Each structure stands twice: as structure tokens, then as C-alpha cells.
Amino acid sequence: MSISKDRSMASKDLSMAELEVTSISEVSVSDDDKELEALGYVPSFKREFSNLATISFAFSIMGLCSSIATTFDTPLLLGGPSSVTWCWILGACMCFTLGASIAEIVSAFPTCGGLYTASAQLCPPKRRAVVGWVVGWLNILGQVAGLSSTEFGLANMIWAAVVIGKDGDFVITQGKTVGLFAGLLILHGILNSVATRHLAFFTKGFVFVNLGATTLITIVLLAMTPRSEMHSANYVFGTEGVVNQTGGWNTGIAFLFGLLSVQWTMTDYDATAHISEEVRRAAYAAPSAIFIAVIGTGLIGWIFNIVLVLCSGPLENLPGDSGSSVLQIMVDRIGKPGALFLWAFVCLTAFFVCQTALQACSRTVYAFSRDHGLPDRGALGRVSALTRTPLNAIWATTLFSILPGLLDFASPVAADAIFSLTAMALDISYIIPIFLRRFYRNHPEVHFKPGPFYMGPGALGWAANVACILWTLFVTVIFSLPTVLPVTKNNMNYASAITGGVVILSGAWYILGAHRHYHGPTSNIPQGTKQHVGRE
């Protein structure tokens, strides 16, 4: 009788505990949906992303080891080993100010429109349409270029492994690269078409593969490289490691080209904001994930870069037959079987980056279409009743992301401009709302209500905001320059031309006709009590 009674009481306590947890979860989701409605939007997605899944998503979008492997050759072969080391930590510190500034805004406006939606809230009503239009198009351009460049990098990484596996007896053609690139994009489109709960489940494991692969490669390289063959501190950090191979730029500019690696890796900060309508306790979880991922990627990435340079061997032997300096360093130090085994995890990390990048970009396209910013009559702003995900936006994003990769048929250097384009377009779209928040801080029609993540009205917030704005303007100039002199049609940096072209064409479109149907981020609440996004 006593045992039966104890079991009954334990069962009752367990049921009460389960009920309490369920109740807390439901309250959290309810509060999130109320906050979303206060911003002017009807909840359309299921909130399936937990704190772990959200942090994993934020880490995955940056890629770490795969992103460094993709862009490592730029600082190493243009500015030298010291450019790799110092440009990473310099850029990471400045990216930290940008990440913190973005997290602050995301916490206040946790919608899938991200900074695009926030920008309209941070300026007077009469300027919302123009600001929303510019930020929306820049953000979509940057995200499409980011997805395309990451997928393009993954295709090159896979073919590099094939070259190593066949001992150099394999020719990589542009057709093979573009074909694999397009196939991988289609595969990611298929994987992104599943329900949110499945996306959240898969995403939880991304961070462990990402950090695990980076840590394992770091340890193995240090263990397998003889101390006598490691480079000196002066080579890694000093003047011995400054090697100008640009063909004409002065050493200072050549050194600064190394910023591309860190700026490309540590971008798409607001990707977590684009899934915030699928995140529990979004105002807390989304900015926290951004903050943690920026710090983690910056510090771990710096250590990884230092180890790669330390163990890199003679500079004249890189990038080797594979065309990838990181893979060649791993082969030289670990041996072909071990290097290819670890390289598979680097490729898997890049695969995860593409998966999360497509998810984030499709949500931006969905939000922009929902606000009538695209010439699709709202077709891309619909959610599938079957999966509760924007399937139309997912496949439109997938197909459009194939276009930048076609630049490889023009020239490999032209295709490399996609990487500069990503950092340039995204970072400019980020600093616009940051600038607006400060510029219109005392405007009677602009009301910024801070979220849980807030740096305050004092010197800390101002310093972070001003620093990231000035830094972004600076690196935009650097990324607009051709990396090799003399300039020809084959080595021209087309990033600034593409960015400027999109801004000019979209601006002309807005003036000629789009202003009639696009009025900025607009409420989709049926009652018609709110015409524009905003808290009452």
C-alpha cells in the first residue's frame, strides 16, 4: 500500500512538473506572439527553435573553420602571414562593436524582417518607405551573395579534396565547379523545405561539428608539426610575415586586403533575427546568440589562423595543386588520409553554413514580399499550410543564388568579387538602422523602445555605434579596390559596380513605379487598426 501510494504521489508530482514546464513554454510563446503583434505582424511560424538551436544557428552562419578555409588565401597570398594574423583580430574587434549594435536593435525588433523592419521604425514615417526599400534591397543582395559565395566555396573545397585524393591527376574546370555549385544549392533548397521543427532539430548539432572540427584540426596540426619546422614569432606576428604580392599596391593596402577573410566570415549577424519569429523568447535568445557567436568566432578564429600560419611551411609552396592553402597545410603536416578525413568535417561545416544562410535569406525575401517590396504580387510572402514555412521564398532564393556563381564563366577573379560583395552590401545595410537610431533619437515621431539586450544611452552604446559605422565605411572602400595590379577586365573587382548597380536600378524602379505599392514595412493584422509596423 505504501509503495503504491508513493508511486501515485510521484506520478502526480511528475505530471504537475510537466504541466508547469508546458505552461511556462506556452506563456513564453504567447508573450513572443504578443510582442510580434505589437510590432504589427500576425504570427505565421511555429516557434520551434530553443536557446541551443538558436545559438547553434548563429555560430553556423559564420562557419568558422570552413569560412576561414574558403578565404584564407586572400590575406596569405596578398599581404602575407602577418596580414592573416593581425587583420583577423583587428577586424574581429570591430565586428564585435557591429555585432553588439545589431543585437541591441534585434532585441527591440524581433521579427523575421530583421534590420530591414527595424530601419522603418527608426526614422520618421515619411521616410520609412525609402529607407525600407534601400535597406531591404541591400540586405537581400548581401544575403544572396553570401549564400552563393559560401556554396561556391564549398564546391571548390570538394573539388580540392578530389585533386588531393588523385595526387593532382584531376583537372577542375569552370563547368565542373559551377555544376556542383548549382547542384548543392538545389539540395539545400530541398532540405530547407521541411517543417520548422525538423530544421530546429538538425540545427542543434551544427555548433558541435563547427567548433569540434576547428578544435580538432588545431590540436592535430600542433601535434604533427615538428617544433623545428614551425615558423618564428616574427614570421607569424612581425615584419618577416609582411609579404606584398599584389603586383603594385603599397604594402599598407596589401596588408589591409587581409580584412576580407574576417569580414566575410563574421557577417550575416542578423541571420538569427530572420528566424526570430521561429524562436522562443526571441527578444532574449536572438541577440544573445548573436553576441555569443561573434565573441566565440572572433577568438577561436584568431587561434585557428595563428596555428595555420605557424604550421604553414614555405610560402612559395602554397596554395598547392588543390588551390586551397588550408588543405595543403593539412596534407603536408598530417598526411593525405588524415587530412582528407578532417577536411570532410570542414566541408560539412560549410554545408551547414549554406543550410542556415538559405533559411535566413528566404525569411528576408518572405518579409520583403509580405510588405509588397517585390514584383511578385505577394506570392513569395506566403507560408505553406503543410510545412508552415515560406516555400515560395525558399525556392526563389535558391534559384536566384545560382546567378552570381555564373560569374565564374567570366573569370575566377570576377567570381571572387562575390565575397567582397557579401561583406559590403550586408554591412552597409546594417549601419543604416544603427545610424538612424542615433540621428533621430530626439525626433517626436520616432520612438525606440529598448529590448532586454541594451547597452544603455551612455558612452558604451555611443562608442560601439560610432565605431562600427566608421569601420564599415572604411572596409567598404578597401573591398571596392581591385586586389591585383595592373587592372584588367579579368582581375577587376566588380563588387562595388554590382552593389552600386543594384542600388541605382532599385532606386529608379522605386521612383518610376514601386512607390505606388510599397509603403515600407506594413502591418498584416486583418483588423486594419495598424497601417504601419510599430508599437502603439
Coordinates of C-alpha atoms in Angstrom, one line a residue:
M1 CA 0.0 0.0 0.0
S2 CA 2.8 2.4 0.9
I3 CA 4.7 1.7 -2.3
S4 CA 1.6 2.1 -4.4
K5 CA 0.8 5.4 -2.6
D6 CA 4.4 6.6 -3.1
R7 CA 4.2 5.8 -6.8
S8 CA 0.9 7.6 -7.1
M9 CA 2.3 10.7 -5.4
A10 CA 5.5 10.6 -7.6
S11 CA 3.3 10.2 -10.7
K12 CA 1.2 13.2 -9.6
D13 CA 4.3 15.3 -8.9
L14 CA 5.7 14.4 -12.3
S15 CA 2.5 15.4 -14.0
M16 CA 2.5 18.7 -12.1
A17 CA 6.1 19.3 -13.2
E18 CA 5.3 18.5 -16.8
L19 CA 2.3 20.8 -16.7
E20 CA 4.4 23.6 -15.2
V21 CA 7.1 23.3 -17.9
T22 CA 4.4 23.2 -20.6
S23 CA 2.7 26.2 -19.0
I24 CA 5.9 28.2 -18.9
S25 CA 6.7 27.3 -22.5
E26 CA 3.2 28.3 -23.6
V27 CA 3.4 31.6 -21.7
S28 CA 6.8 32.3 -23.4
V29 CA 5.4 31.6 -26.9
S30 CA 2.3 33.7 -26.1
D31 CA 4.5 36.6 -25.0
D32 CA 6.5 36.4 -28.1
D33 CA 3.4 36.4 -30.3
K34 CA 2.0 39.4 -28.4
E35 CA 5.3 41.3 -29.0
L36 CA 5.1 40.4 -32.7
E37 CA 1.5 41.6 -32.9
A38 CA 2.6 44.9 -31.1
L39 CA 5.1 45.3 -34.0
G40 CA 2.2 44.9 -36.5
Y41 CA 2.5 41.3 -37.7
V42 CA 0.3 38.2 -37.3
P43 CA 2.4 35.2 -36.1
S44 CA 2.8 32.9 -39.1
F45 CA 5.5 30.5 -37.9
K46 CA 5.8 27.9 -35.2
R47 CA 8.3 28.7 -32.5
E48 CA 10.4 25.5 -32.5
F49 CA 13.9 27.0 -32.0
S50 CA 15.2 26.5 -28.5
N51 CA 18.1 28.5 -27.0
L52 CA 20.6 25.8 -28.0
A53 CA 19.3 25.7 -31.6
T54 CA 19.4 29.5 -31.8
I55 CA 23.0 29.7 -30.6
S56 CA 24.0 26.9 -32.9
F57 CA 22.3 28.7 -35.8
A58 CA 24.2 31.9 -35.1
F59 CA 27.6 30.0 -34.9
S60 CA 26.7 28.0 -38.0
I61 CA 26.0 31.1 -40.2
M62 CA 29.6 32.2 -39.6
G63 CA 31.2 28.8 -40.4
L64 CA 34.5 29.4 -38.6
C65 CA 36.8 26.7 -39.9
S66 CA 35.1 26.4 -43.3
S67 CA 34.8 30.1 -43.8
I68 CA 38.5 30.6 -42.9
A69 CA 39.5 27.8 -45.2
T70 CA 37.5 29.5 -48.0
T71 CA 39.1 32.9 -47.7
F72 CA 42.5 32.1 -46.1
D73 CA 44.3 32.6 -49.4
T74 CA 43.3 36.2 -49.7
P75 CA 45.3 37.6 -46.8
L76 CA 48.1 35.0 -47.0
L77 CA 48.9 35.5 -50.7
L78 CA 48.3 39.2 -50.9
G79 CA 49.6 40.7 -47.7
G80 CA 51.5 37.8 -46.2
P81 CA 51.2 35.7 -43.0
S82 CA 51.2 38.7 -40.7
S83 CA 48.2 40.1 -42.6
V84 CA 46.4 36.8 -41.7
T85 CA 47.1 37.2 -38.0
W86 CA 46.6 40.9 -37.4
C87 CA 43.8 41.6 -39.8
W88 CA 41.7 38.9 -38.2
I89 CA 42.0 40.2 -34.6
L90 CA 41.6 43.8 -35.8
G91 CA 38.5 43.0 -37.8
A92 CA 37.1 40.8 -35.1
C93 CA 37.3 43.5 -32.5
M94 CA 35.5 45.9 -34.8
C95 CA 33.0 43.3 -35.8
F96 CA 32.3 42.9 -32.1
T97 CA 31.1 46.5 -32.0
L98 CA 28.9 45.9 -35.0
G99 CA 27.5 42.7 -33.6
A100 CA 26.7 44.3 -30.3
S101 CA 24.9 47.2 -32.1
I102 CA 22.9 44.8 -34.2
A103 CA 22.0 42.6 -31.2
E104 CA 20.6 45.7 -29.5
I105 CA 18.3 46.5 -32.4
V106 CA 17.3 42.9 -32.9
S107 CA 16.3 42.7 -29.2
A108 CA 14.0 45.6 -29.7
F109 CA 12.5 44.4 -33.0
P110 CA 12.5 40.5 -33.1
T111 CA 10.8 40.0 -36.5
C112 CA 11.9 37.9 -39.5
G113 CA 12.5 41.2 -41.4
G114 CA 15.4 41.9 -39.1
L115 CA 17.2 45.2 -39.6
Y116 CA 15.0 45.8 -42.6
T117 CA 11.9 46.1 -40.5
A118 CA 13.8 47.9 -37.7
S119 CA 15.1 50.6 -40.0
A120 CA 11.5 51.7 -40.7
Q121 CA 10.8 52.1 -37.0
L122 CA 13.9 54.2 -36.5
C123 CA 13.1 57.0 -38.9
P124 CA 10.1 59.4 -39.3
P125 CA 7.0 57.9 -41.1
K126 CA 7.5 60.0 -44.2
R127 CA 10.9 58.4 -44.8
R128 CA 10.0 54.8 -43.9
A129 CA 9.3 53.7 -47.5
V130 CA 12.6 55.0 -48.9
V131 CA 14.7 53.7 -46.0
G132 CA 12.9 50.3 -46.0
W133 CA 13.4 50.0 -49.8
V134 CA 17.2 50.7 -49.7
V135 CA 17.9 48.5 -46.6
G136 CA 15.7 45.7 -47.9
W137 CA 17.4 45.5 -51.3
L138 CA 20.9 45.8 -49.9
N139 CA 20.2 43.2 -47.3
I140 CA 18.8 40.7 -49.8
L141 CA 21.7 41.4 -52.2
G142 CA 24.2 40.7 -49.5
Q143 CA 22.5 37.6 -48.3
V144 CA 22.1 36.1 -51.8
A145 CA 25.8 36.9 -52.4
G146 CA 26.7 35.4 -49.1
L147 CA 24.8 32.2 -49.8
S148 CA 26.2 32.0 -53.3
S149 CA 29.8 32.6 -52.2
T150 CA 29.6 30.0 -49.4
E151 CA 28.1 27.4 -51.8
F152 CA 30.8 28.3 -54.4
G153 CA 33.5 27.9 -51.7
L154 CA 32.1 24.5 -50.7
A155 CA 32.1 23.4 -54.4
N156 CA 35.8 24.4 -54.6
M157 CA 36.6 22.7 -51.3
I158 CA 35.1 19.4 -52.5
W159 CA 37.0 19.5 -55.8
A160 CA 40.2 20.4 -53.9
A161 CA 39.8 17.2 -52.0
V162 CA 39.4 15.3 -55.2
V163 CA 42.6 16.8 -56.6
I164 CA 44.5 15.7 -53.4
G165 CA 42.9 12.3 -53.5
K166 CA 44.0 11.7 -57.1
D167 CA 47.5 13.1 -56.4
G168 CA 46.9 16.0 -58.7
D169 CA 45.8 13.9 -61.6
F170 CA 42.5 15.7 -62.0
V171 CA 41.6 18.9 -63.8
I172 CA 39.0 21.3 -62.3
T173 CA 37.0 23.1 -65.0
Q174 CA 34.7 26.0 -64.6
G175 CA 31.8 23.8 -65.8
K176 CA 32.5 21.2 -63.0
T177 CA 32.7 23.9 -60.4
V178 CA 29.5 25.7 -61.4
G179 CA 27.7 22.4 -61.9
L180 CA 28.5 21.2 -58.4
F181 CA 27.7 24.6 -57.0
A182 CA 24.2 24.6 -58.6
G183 CA 23.6 21.0 -57.5
L184 CA 24.5 21.8 -53.9
L185 CA 22.1 24.8 -53.9
I186 CA 19.2 22.7 -55.2
L187 CA 20.0 20.1 -52.4
H188 CA 19.9 22.9 -49.8
G189 CA 16.6 24.1 -51.2
I190 CA 15.1 20.6 -50.7
L191 CA 16.5 20.4 -47.2
N192 CA 15.1 23.8 -46.3
S193 CA 11.6 22.8 -47.5
V194 CA 10.9 20.7 -44.4
A195 CA 8.9 21.9 -41.4
T196 CA 10.4 24.2 -38.8
R197 CA 10.6 21.6 -36.1
H198 CA 12.9 19.5 -38.3
L199 CA 15.1 22.5 -39.2
A200 CA 15.4 23.2 -35.4
F201 CA 16.3 19.6 -34.6
F202 CA 19.1 19.5 -37.3
T203 CA 20.4 22.9 -36.3
K204 CA 21.1 21.9 -32.7
G205 CA 24.1 19.8 -33.8
F206 CA 25.7 22.3 -36.2
V207 CA 27.6 24.1 -33.5
F208 CA 29.3 21.0 -32.2
V209 CA 30.5 20.0 -35.6
N210 CA 31.7 23.5 -36.2
L211 CA 33.6 24.0 -33.0
G212 CA 34.7 20.4 -32.8
A213 CA 36.2 20.3 -36.3
T214 CA 38.1 23.6 -35.6
T215 CA 39.4 22.4 -32.3
L216 CA 40.5 19.0 -33.6
I217 CA 42.3 20.4 -36.6
T218 CA 44.1 22.9 -34.4
I219 CA 45.3 20.2 -32.0
V220 CA 46.3 17.8 -34.7
L221 CA 48.3 20.4 -36.6
L222 CA 50.2 21.4 -33.5
A223 CA 50.9 17.8 -32.6
M224 CA 52.0 16.7 -36.0
T225 CA 54.3 19.7 -36.9
P226 CA 57.9 19.4 -35.6
R227 CA 58.9 22.3 -33.4
S228 CA 61.9 22.9 -35.7
E229 CA 59.6 23.4 -38.7
M230 CA 57.3 25.9 -37.0
H231 CA 57.7 29.5 -38.1
S232 CA 59.1 32.1 -35.8
A233 CA 57.1 34.7 -33.9
N234 CA 58.4 37.4 -36.3
Y235 CA 57.0 35.4 -39.2
V236 CA 53.6 35.0 -37.6
F237 CA 53.3 38.4 -36.0
G238 CA 56.1 40.6 -37.2
T239 CA 57.7 42.2 -40.3
E240 CA 59.1 38.9 -41.7
G241 CA 55.5 37.9 -42.3
V242 CA 54.6 41.0 -44.3
V243 CA 54.8 40.0 -48.0
N244 CA 53.3 42.2 -50.7
Q245 CA 52.2 40.1 -53.7
T246 CA 49.6 42.5 -55.2
G247 CA 51.8 43.5 -58.1
G248 CA 51.6 47.2 -57.5
W249 CA 49.7 48.3 -54.4
N250 CA 51.8 49.7 -51.5
T251 CA 52.4 47.3 -48.6
G252 CA 49.8 49.0 -46.4
I253 CA 47.0 48.4 -48.8
A254 CA 48.2 44.9 -49.5
F255 CA 48.2 44.2 -45.7
L256 CA 44.6 45.5 -45.3
F257 CA 43.3 43.2 -48.0
G258 CA 43.6 40.6 -45.3
L259 CA 40.4 42.1 -43.7
L260 CA 38.3 40.3 -46.3
S261 CA 38.6 36.9 -44.5
V262 CA 37.4 38.1 -41.2
Q263 CA 34.7 40.5 -42.6
W264 CA 33.3 37.8 -44.8
T265 CA 33.4 35.1 -42.1
M266 CA 31.9 37.4 -39.4
T267 CA 29.0 38.7 -41.3
D268 CA 25.3 38.0 -41.7
Y269 CA 24.9 38.8 -38.0
D270 CA 21.2 39.5 -38.4
A271 CA 20.6 36.0 -39.8
T272 CA 19.4 35.0 -36.3
A273 CA 16.9 37.9 -36.4
H274 CA 15.4 36.4 -39.6
I275 CA 14.4 33.3 -37.8
S276 CA 13.2 35.2 -34.7
E277 CA 9.6 34.5 -35.4
E278 CA 10.5 30.8 -35.1
V279 CA 12.5 31.3 -31.8
R280 CA 11.2 31.1 -28.3
R281 CA 11.8 34.1 -26.1
A282 CA 13.2 35.8 -29.3
A283 CA 13.9 39.2 -27.7
Y284 CA 16.4 37.4 -25.3
A285 CA 17.6 34.4 -27.4
A286 CA 18.3 36.1 -30.7
P287 CA 20.5 38.9 -29.5
S288 CA 22.3 36.7 -27.0
A289 CA 23.0 34.2 -29.7
I290 CA 24.5 36.9 -32.0
F291 CA 26.6 38.3 -29.1
I292 CA 28.0 34.8 -28.1
A293 CA 28.7 33.8 -31.7
V294 CA 30.6 37.0 -32.5
I295 CA 32.8 36.6 -29.5
G296 CA 33.4 32.9 -29.9
T297 CA 34.1 33.1 -33.7
G298 CA 36.4 36.1 -33.2
L299 CA 38.6 34.5 -30.5
I300 CA 38.6 30.9 -31.7
G301 CA 39.1 32.0 -35.3
W302 CA 42.2 34.0 -34.3
I303 CA 43.7 31.0 -32.6
F304 CA 43.0 28.9 -35.7
N305 CA 44.6 31.4 -38.0
I306 CA 47.7 31.7 -35.8
V307 CA 48.1 27.9 -35.8
L308 CA 47.6 27.7 -39.6
V309 CA 50.3 30.3 -40.2
L310 CA 52.6 28.7 -37.6
C311 CA 52.4 25.3 -39.3
S312 CA 52.2 26.6 -42.9
G313 CA 55.7 25.7 -44.2
P314 CA 57.3 27.7 -47.1
L315 CA 55.0 30.3 -48.5
E316 CA 56.1 29.6 -52.1
N317 CA 54.6 26.1 -51.8
L318 CA 51.1 27.5 -51.2
P319 CA 48.3 27.1 -52.2
G320 CA 49.5 23.9 -53.9
D321 CA 47.8 21.7 -56.6
S322 CA 44.4 21.8 -54.8
G323 CA 44.2 25.6 -54.9
S324 CA 43.5 25.6 -51.1
S325 CA 46.3 26.7 -48.8
V326 CA 44.5 25.3 -45.7
L327 CA 44.1 21.8 -47.2
Q328 CA 47.7 21.9 -48.5
I329 CA 48.9 22.7 -45.0
M330 CA 46.9 19.9 -43.5
V331 CA 48.2 17.4 -46.1
D332 CA 51.8 18.5 -45.5
R333 CA 51.6 18.1 -41.8
I334 CA 49.0 15.3 -41.2
G335 CA 49.3 13.3 -44.4
K336 CA 46.8 12.7 -47.1
P337 CA 44.4 10.2 -45.4
G338 CA 44.2 12.2 -42.1
A339 CA 43.9 15.5 -43.9
L340 CA 41.1 14.3 -46.1
F341 CA 39.3 12.8 -43.1
L342 CA 39.4 16.1 -41.3
W343 CA 38.6 18.0 -44.5
A344 CA 35.3 16.2 -44.7
F345 CA 34.2 17.9 -41.5
V346 CA 35.4 21.3 -42.8
C347 CA 33.2 20.7 -45.9
L348 CA 30.3 19.5 -43.6
T349 CA 30.6 22.8 -41.7
A350 CA 30.4 24.7 -44.9
F351 CA 27.3 22.6 -45.8
F352 CA 25.7 23.7 -42.5
V353 CA 26.5 27.4 -43.3
C354 CA 24.7 27.1 -46.6
Q355 CA 21.8 25.5 -44.9
T356 CA 21.4 28.3 -42.3
A357 CA 22.1 31.0 -44.8
L358 CA 19.4 29.9 -47.2
Q359 CA 16.9 29.7 -44.3
A360 CA 17.8 33.2 -43.2
C361 CA 17.7 34.7 -46.7
S362 CA 14.4 33.1 -47.6
R363 CA 12.8 34.7 -44.5
T364 CA 14.1 38.1 -45.6
V365 CA 12.6 37.6 -49.1
Y366 CA 9.4 36.5 -47.4
A367 CA 9.3 39.6 -45.2
F368 CA 10.0 41.9 -48.2
S369 CA 7.4 40.3 -50.3
R370 CA 4.9 40.5 -47.4
D371 CA 5.4 44.2 -47.5
H372 CA 4.9 44.4 -51.3
G373 CA 8.6 45.2 -51.9
L374 CA 8.9 42.7 -54.7
P375 CA 7.2 42.5 -58.1
D376 CA 5.5 39.2 -57.2
R377 CA 2.1 40.3 -56.0
G378 CA 2.9 38.9 -52.6
A379 CA 3.5 35.3 -53.9
L380 CA 6.8 35.0 -52.0
G381 CA 5.2 36.3 -48.9
R382 CA 3.0 33.3 -48.3
V383 CA 3.5 30.4 -45.8
S384 CA 2.9 26.8 -46.8
A385 CA -0.1 25.3 -44.9
L386 CA 1.8 21.9 -45.0
T387 CA 5.2 22.9 -43.5
R388 CA 4.4 26.3 -42.0
T389 CA 7.5 27.6 -43.9
P390 CA 7.7 30.1 -46.9
L391 CA 8.3 27.5 -49.6
N392 CA 7.9 30.0 -52.5
A393 CA 10.5 32.3 -50.9
I394 CA 12.9 29.4 -50.3
W395 CA 12.9 28.3 -53.9
A396 CA 13.0 31.8 -55.3
T397 CA 16.1 32.4 -53.2
T398 CA 17.6 29.1 -54.2
L399 CA 17.3 29.9 -57.9
F400 CA 18.4 33.5 -57.7
S401 CA 21.5 32.4 -55.7
I402 CA 22.7 30.4 -58.7
L403 CA 23.2 33.6 -60.8
P404 CA 26.2 35.1 -59.0
G405 CA 28.1 31.8 -59.4
L406 CA 27.8 32.1 -63.2
L407 CA 30.4 34.9 -62.9
D408 CA 33.0 32.1 -62.8
F409 CA 32.5 31.6 -66.5
A410 CA 33.7 35.2 -67.0
S411 CA 36.8 34.7 -64.8
P412 CA 37.7 33.3 -61.4
V413 CA 38.7 36.8 -60.2
A414 CA 35.2 38.1 -61.2
A415 CA 33.7 35.2 -59.2
D416 CA 35.8 36.2 -56.2
A417 CA 34.1 39.6 -56.2
I418 CA 31.0 37.8 -54.7
F419 CA 32.9 37.5 -51.4
S420 CA 33.6 41.3 -51.2
L421 CA 30.1 42.0 -52.4
T422 CA 28.7 40.0 -49.4
A423 CA 30.5 41.9 -46.8
M424 CA 30.0 45.3 -48.5
A425 CA 26.2 45.0 -49.1
L426 CA 25.4 43.4 -45.7
D427 CA 27.5 45.7 -43.6
I428 CA 26.1 48.8 -45.3
S429 CA 22.6 47.6 -44.7
Y430 CA 23.5 47.1 -41.0
I431 CA 24.9 50.5 -40.3
I432 CA 21.9 52.4 -41.8
P433 CA 19.5 51.5 -38.9
I434 CA 22.3 52.0 -36.4
F435 CA 22.9 55.5 -37.8
L436 CA 19.1 56.2 -37.9
R437 CA 18.6 55.2 -34.3
R438 CA 21.2 57.9 -33.2
F439 CA 20.3 60.5 -35.7
Y440 CA 16.6 60.5 -35.0
R441 CA 16.9 59.8 -31.2
N442 CA 15.1 63.0 -30.3
H443 CA 12.6 63.1 -33.1
P444 CA 9.0 63.3 -31.9
E445 CA 7.7 60.7 -34.4
V446 CA 10.5 58.1 -33.6
H447 CA 10.2 56.0 -30.5
F448 CA 12.9 53.5 -29.8
K449 CA 11.8 51.1 -27.0
P450 CA 14.9 49.1 -26.0
G451 CA 14.7 45.3 -25.7
P452 CA 16.3 43.2 -23.0
F453 CA 19.7 43.5 -24.7
Y454 CA 20.6 47.1 -24.3
M455 CA 24.0 48.9 -24.0
G456 CA 22.3 52.0 -22.5
P457 CA 22.1 55.6 -23.5
G458 CA 25.6 56.4 -22.3
A459 CA 29.2 56.3 -23.7
L460 CA 29.3 52.5 -24.2
G461 CA 26.5 52.4 -26.7
W462 CA 27.6 55.5 -28.5
A463 CA 31.2 54.3 -28.8
A464 CA 30.1 50.9 -30.2
N465 CA 27.7 52.5 -32.7
V466 CA 30.1 55.2 -33.9
A467 CA 33.0 52.8 -34.2
C468 CA 31.1 50.2 -36.2
I469 CA 29.7 52.9 -38.6
L470 CA 33.2 54.4 -39.3
W471 CA 34.7 50.9 -39.6
T472 CA 32.2 49.7 -42.1
L473 CA 32.7 52.8 -44.3
F474 CA 36.4 52.2 -44.2
V475 CA 36.3 48.5 -45.2
T476 CA 33.8 49.3 -47.9
V477 CA 36.5 51.4 -49.6
I478 CA 39.1 48.6 -49.2
F479 CA 36.7 46.0 -50.6
S480 CA 36.0 48.2 -53.6
L481 CA 39.6 48.1 -54.7
P482 CA 41.0 45.5 -57.2
T483 CA 43.4 43.2 -55.3
V484 CA 45.9 42.9 -58.1
L485 CA 47.6 45.5 -60.3
P486 CA 47.6 46.3 -63.2
V487 CA 43.8 46.2 -63.5
T488 CA 42.4 44.3 -66.5
K489 CA 38.9 43.1 -67.3
N490 CA 39.8 39.7 -65.9
N491 CA 41.0 40.8 -62.5
M492 CA 38.7 43.8 -62.0
N493 CA 36.8 43.9 -58.6
Y494 CA 33.2 44.1 -59.7
A495 CA 31.8 44.2 -56.1
S496 CA 31.3 48.0 -56.0
A497 CA 29.8 48.0 -59.5
I498 CA 27.3 45.3 -58.7
T499 CA 26.3 47.0 -55.4
G500 CA 26.0 50.4 -57.0
G501 CA 24.1 48.9 -59.9
V502 CA 21.5 47.3 -57.7
V503 CA 21.1 50.4 -55.6
I504 CA 20.7 52.6 -58.8
L505 CA 18.3 50.2 -60.6
S506 CA 16.2 49.5 -57.5
G507 CA 16.1 53.3 -56.8
A508 CA 14.9 54.0 -60.4
W509 CA 12.3 51.3 -60.1
Y510 CA 11.0 52.8 -56.8
I511 CA 10.8 56.3 -58.4
L512 CA 9.1 55.1 -61.6
G513 CA 6.5 52.9 -60.1
A514 CA 7.3 50.9 -57.0
H515 CA 6.4 53.8 -54.7
R516 CA 2.7 53.3 -55.6
H517 CA 2.5 49.9 -53.9
Y518 CA 5.4 49.8 -51.5
H519 CA 5.0 51.9 -48.4
G520 CA 7.6 50.4 -46.1
P521 CA 7.2 47.5 -43.6
T522 CA 3.4 47.3 -43.3
S523 CA 1.2 45.5 -40.8
N524 CA -0.6 42.4 -41.9
I525 CA -3.1 42.4 -39.0
P526 CA -6.5 41.9 -40.5
Q527 CA -8.4 44.4 -38.3
G528 CA -6.8 47.3 -40.2
T529 CA -6.1 49.1 -36.9
K530 CA -2.4 49.4 -37.8
Q531 CA -1.3 50.6 -41.1
H532 CA 2.4 50.6 -40.5
V533 CA 4.7 48.5 -38.3
G534 CA 5.0 49.9 -34.9
R535 CA 4.1 49.7 -31.2
E536 CA 1.2 51.7 -30.1

